[in-house]
């Protein structure tokens, strides 16, 4: 299985900050990397797919980059409703695997 | 905007069988998408269980493969999950989701349903 390692596991920030979350795959996945946002008790929401493509309706303050094994999710200016948990996921091969999540806290 | 909705018992006895269904709201069910099950134990991360295409082709997580069956019912736009020999470790919120064909991302999710394994 491809292991997805996210860091940090938690992150404290303030409204207006710029934050970056990293995700590393244990082997080559090209740009088959997706990012999700999840609130407690809710389903994950797709933010970015194919490493850098913003899903329709997602604010432009979210951006993704990377390829092969190293990827980042950046939020340019944190808003109040960005405080959630973020997951990366590889779609290069089966089994589809997720990172363990990054909890973004105030 | 496609909608997905899970249904099934919220409580299953240890060693029993967990059975869930997911209904898809539109005809994207019979297009090139894959239909997946993902679970999340309380307070933990996401685990992909498996997926099915409308023609019945499936992929499974090897960690669960011996206990998992995923099936499809095209006339009703539904797909189902069956997990046998459950233990407390199978207690989780179970989500169904649509996986897009080209880049493989999960773009639409059901709200999830909590299944507790307990006697």
Coordinates of C-alpha atoms in Angstrom, one line a residue:
Chain A
X1 CA 0.0 0.0 0.0
X2 CA 1.1 3.6 -0.6
X3 CA 1.5 5.4 2.8
X4 CA 0.5 9.0 2.9
X5 CA 2.2 11.0 5.6
X6 CA 0.8 14.4 6.5
X7 CA 2.4 17.1 8.6
X8 CA 1.8 18.6 10.9
X9 CA -0.9 16.5 12.6
X10 CA -2.2 19.7 14.2
X11 CA -1.7 23.4 13.6
X12 CA -2.6 26.4 15.5
X13 CA -3.2 29.6 13.5
X14 CA -5.2 32.8 13.5
X15 CA -7.7 34.4 11.1
X16 CA -5.7 36.1 8.3
X17 CA -2.7 33.8 8.6
X18 CA -1.2 31.8 5.7
X19 CA -0.8 28.2 6.4
X20 CA 0.8 25.2 4.6
X21 CA 0.1 21.5 5.1
X22 CA 2.4 18.9 3.6
X23 CA 1.7 15.4 2.4
X24 CA 4.3 12.9 1.4
X25 CA 3.6 9.7 -0.5
X26 CA 5.7 6.6 0.2
X27 CA 6.2 6.1 -3.5
X28 CA 5.6 7.9 -6.8
X29 CA 2.0 9.0 -7.5
X30 CA 2.5 11.5 -10.2
X31 CA -0.1 14.2 -9.5
X32 CA -2.8 11.8 -8.4
X33 CA -3.2 13.6 -5.1
X34 CA -6.4 15.1 -3.7
X35 CA -7.2 17.3 -0.6
X36 CA -10.4 17.2 1.5
X37 CA -11.7 19.4 4.3
X38 CA -13.8 17.8 7.0
X39 CA -15.8 19.3 9.9
X40 CA -16.8 17.2 12.9
X41 CA -19.8 15.0 12.2
X42 CA -19.8 15.9 8.5
X43 CA -18.6 14.2 5.3
X44 CA -15.3 15.2 3.7
X45 CA -15.5 17.9 1.1
X46 CA -13.3 17.9 -2.0
X47 CA -11.0 21.0 -2.2
X48 CA -8.4 20.2 -4.7
X49 CA -7.8 17.3 -7.1
X50 CA -4.9 16.3 -9.4
X51 CA -2.6 18.0 -6.9
X52 CA -3.4 21.6 -8.0
X53 CA -6.9 21.8 -9.6
X54 CA -9.4 23.7 -7.5
X55 CA -12.8 22.0 -7.2
X56 CA -15.6 24.2 -8.5
X57 CA -17.0 26.5 -5.8
X58 CA -13.9 26.3 -3.5
X59 CA -12.5 29.7 -2.6
X60 CA -9.3 30.7 -4.4
X61 CA -7.5 31.2 -1.1
X62 CA -7.0 27.4 -1.3
X63 CA -4.2 26.1 -3.5
X64 CA -2.3 22.9 -4.0
X65 CA 1.1 22.1 -5.5
X66 CA 3.5 19.2 -5.9
X67 CA 4.2 16.1 -7.9
X68 CA 5.7 12.6 -7.6
X69 CA 5.9 12.2 -3.8
X70 CA 5.7 15.7 -2.2
X71 CA 2.7 17.9 -2.1
X72 CA 1.4 20.9 -0.2
X73 CA -2.0 22.5 0.5
X74 CA -1.9 26.2 1.2
X75 CA -4.5 28.6 2.6
X76 CA -3.5 32.1 1.8
X77 CA -5.6 34.0 4.4
X78 CA -7.4 32.0 6.9
X79 CA -11.1 32.6 7.4
X80 CA -13.1 31.5 10.4
X81 CA -14.7 28.5 8.6
X82 CA -11.3 27.1 7.5
X83 CA -10.8 25.7 11.0
X84 CA -11.3 22.0 10.2
X85 CA -9.4 18.8 9.6
X86 CA -7.7 18.4 6.2
X87 CA -6.8 15.1 4.5
X88 CA -4.7 14.2 1.5
X89 CA -5.6 11.1 -0.5
X90 CA -3.8 9.3 -3.4
X91 CA -5.8 8.1 -6.3
X92 CA -2.8 6.6 -8.2
X93 CA -3.5 3.0 -7.3
X94 CA -5.5 0.6 -5.2
X95 CA -6.0 0.7 -2.3
X96 CA -6.9 4.4 -2.2
X97 CA -5.2 5.7 0.9
X98 CA -5.6 8.8 3.0
X99 CA -3.2 10.7 5.2
X100 CA -4.0 10.8 8.9
X101 CA -5.2 14.3 8.8
X102 CA -4.2 17.8 9.9
X103 CA -6.4 19.5 12.4
X104 CA -6.3 23.3 12.0
X105 CA -7.2 25.0 15.2
X106 CA -7.4 28.6 16.4
Chain B
X1 CA -25.6 18.1 -8.3
X2 CA -25.7 14.4 -7.5
X3 CA -26.7 13.4 -4.0
X4 CA -25.9 10.2 -2.2
X5 CA -27.6 8.8 0.8
X6 CA -26.6 5.8 3.0
X7 CA -29.1 3.6 4.8
X8 CA -28.9 0.6 7.1
X9 CA -29.0 -0.6 10.7
X10 CA -27.1 1.5 13.2
X11 CA -26.3 -1.4 15.5
X12 CA -24.8 -4.8 14.6
X13 CA -23.9 -7.6 16.9
X14 CA -20.3 -8.9 17.1
X15 CA -19.6 -11.7 14.6
X16 CA -22.7 -10.5 12.6
X17 CA -22.9 -8.9 9.2
X18 CA -23.0 -5.2 8.5
X19 CA -25.2 -4.3 5.5
X20 CA -25.5 -0.8 4.1
X21 CA -27.0 0.6 0.9
X22 CA -26.3 3.9 -0.9
X23 CA -28.8 5.5 -3.3
X24 CA -27.6 7.8 -6.0
X25 CA -29.9 10.6 -7.1
X26 CA -29.1 10.8 -10.8
X27 CA -28.1 9.0 -13.9
X28 CA -24.4 9.6 -13.3
X29 CA -24.7 6.1 -11.7
X30 CA -24.4 4.6 -15.2
X31 CA -21.7 6.8 -16.5
X32 CA -17.9 6.3 -16.1
X33 CA -17.8 6.9 -12.3
X34 CA -16.9 4.5 -9.6
X35 CA -18.9 4.2 -6.5
X36 CA -17.1 3.8 -3.2
X37 CA -17.4 3.0 0.4
X38 CA -15.1 4.9 2.9
X39 CA -15.3 4.5 6.7
X40 CA -14.1 6.6 9.7
X41 CA -13.8 5.1 13.2
X42 CA -14.8 7.6 15.9
X43 CA -12.1 10.3 16.3
X44 CA -9.9 8.7 13.6
X45 CA -9.0 9.1 10.0
X46 CA -10.5 7.9 6.7
X47 CA -10.2 4.3 5.4
X48 CA -11.2 3.3 1.9
X49 CA -13.1 0.0 1.8
X50 CA -13.7 -0.6 -1.9
X51 CA -15.5 0.5 -5.0
X52 CA -17.8 -0.7 -7.8
X53 CA -18.5 0.2 -11.4
X54 CA -22.0 0.0 -12.8
X55 CA -21.1 -3.2 -14.7
X56 CA -20.2 -4.9 -11.5
X57 CA -16.4 -4.6 -11.6
X58 CA -15.0 -4.1 -8.1
X59 CA -11.8 -3.1 -6.3
X60 CA -11.3 -3.8 -2.6
X61 CA -9.0 -2.8 0.2
X62 CA -6.8 -5.9 0.8
X63 CA -7.1 -5.4 4.5
X64 CA -10.8 -6.1 4.4
X65 CA -11.1 -8.0 1.2
X66 CA -12.0 -11.4 2.7
X67 CA -14.9 -9.9 4.6
X68 CA -16.3 -7.4 2.1
X69 CA -18.8 -7.7 -0.7
X70 CA -19.9 -4.7 -2.8
X71 CA -22.8 -5.1 -5.2
X72 CA -24.8 -2.9 -7.5
X73 CA -28.4 -2.6 -8.4
X74 CA -28.7 -0.5 -11.6
X75 CA -32.5 -0.2 -11.9
X76 CA -32.7 1.5 -8.5
X77 CA -29.4 3.5 -8.7
X78 CA -28.1 1.7 -5.6
X79 CA -25.0 0.1 -4.5
X80 CA -24.4 -1.9 -1.3
X81 CA -21.8 -2.9 1.2
X82 CA -21.7 -6.2 3.1
X83 CA -19.1 -6.7 5.8
X84 CA -19.0 -10.0 7.6
X85 CA -17.7 -11.2 10.9
X86 CA -17.7 -7.7 12.4
X87 CA -16.0 -6.7 15.6
X88 CA -15.8 -3.6 17.7
X89 CA -13.0 -2.4 15.4
X90 CA -15.6 -2.1 12.6
X91 CA -17.5 0.6 14.5
X92 CA -17.4 3.7 12.3
X93 CA -19.2 6.2 10.3
X94 CA -19.6 4.7 6.8
X95 CA -19.7 7.0 3.8
X96 CA -20.6 6.3 0.3
X97 CA -18.9 8.5 -2.4
X98 CA -18.6 9.0 -6.1
X99 CA -15.1 8.6 -7.5
X100 CA -14.4 10.4 -10.7
X101 CA -12.8 8.4 -13.5
X102 CA -9.9 10.6 -14.7
X103 CA -8.1 11.8 -11.6
X104 CA -9.8 9.5 -9.1
X105 CA -11.0 12.1 -6.7
X106 CA -14.1 11.6 -4.5
X107 CA -16.2 14.6 -5.5
X108 CA -19.5 13.8 -3.9
X109 CA -20.2 12.1 -0.6
X110 CA -23.2 10.9 1.4
X111 CA -23.7 12.4 4.8
X112 CA -22.5 9.2 6.4
X113 CA -24.1 6.7 8.8
X114 CA -22.8 5.5 12.1
X115 CA -22.7 1.8 12.6
X116 CA -21.9 0.5 16.1
X117 CA -20.8 -3.1 16.7
X118 CA -22.0 -4.1 20.1
X119 CA -23.9 -6.8 21.8

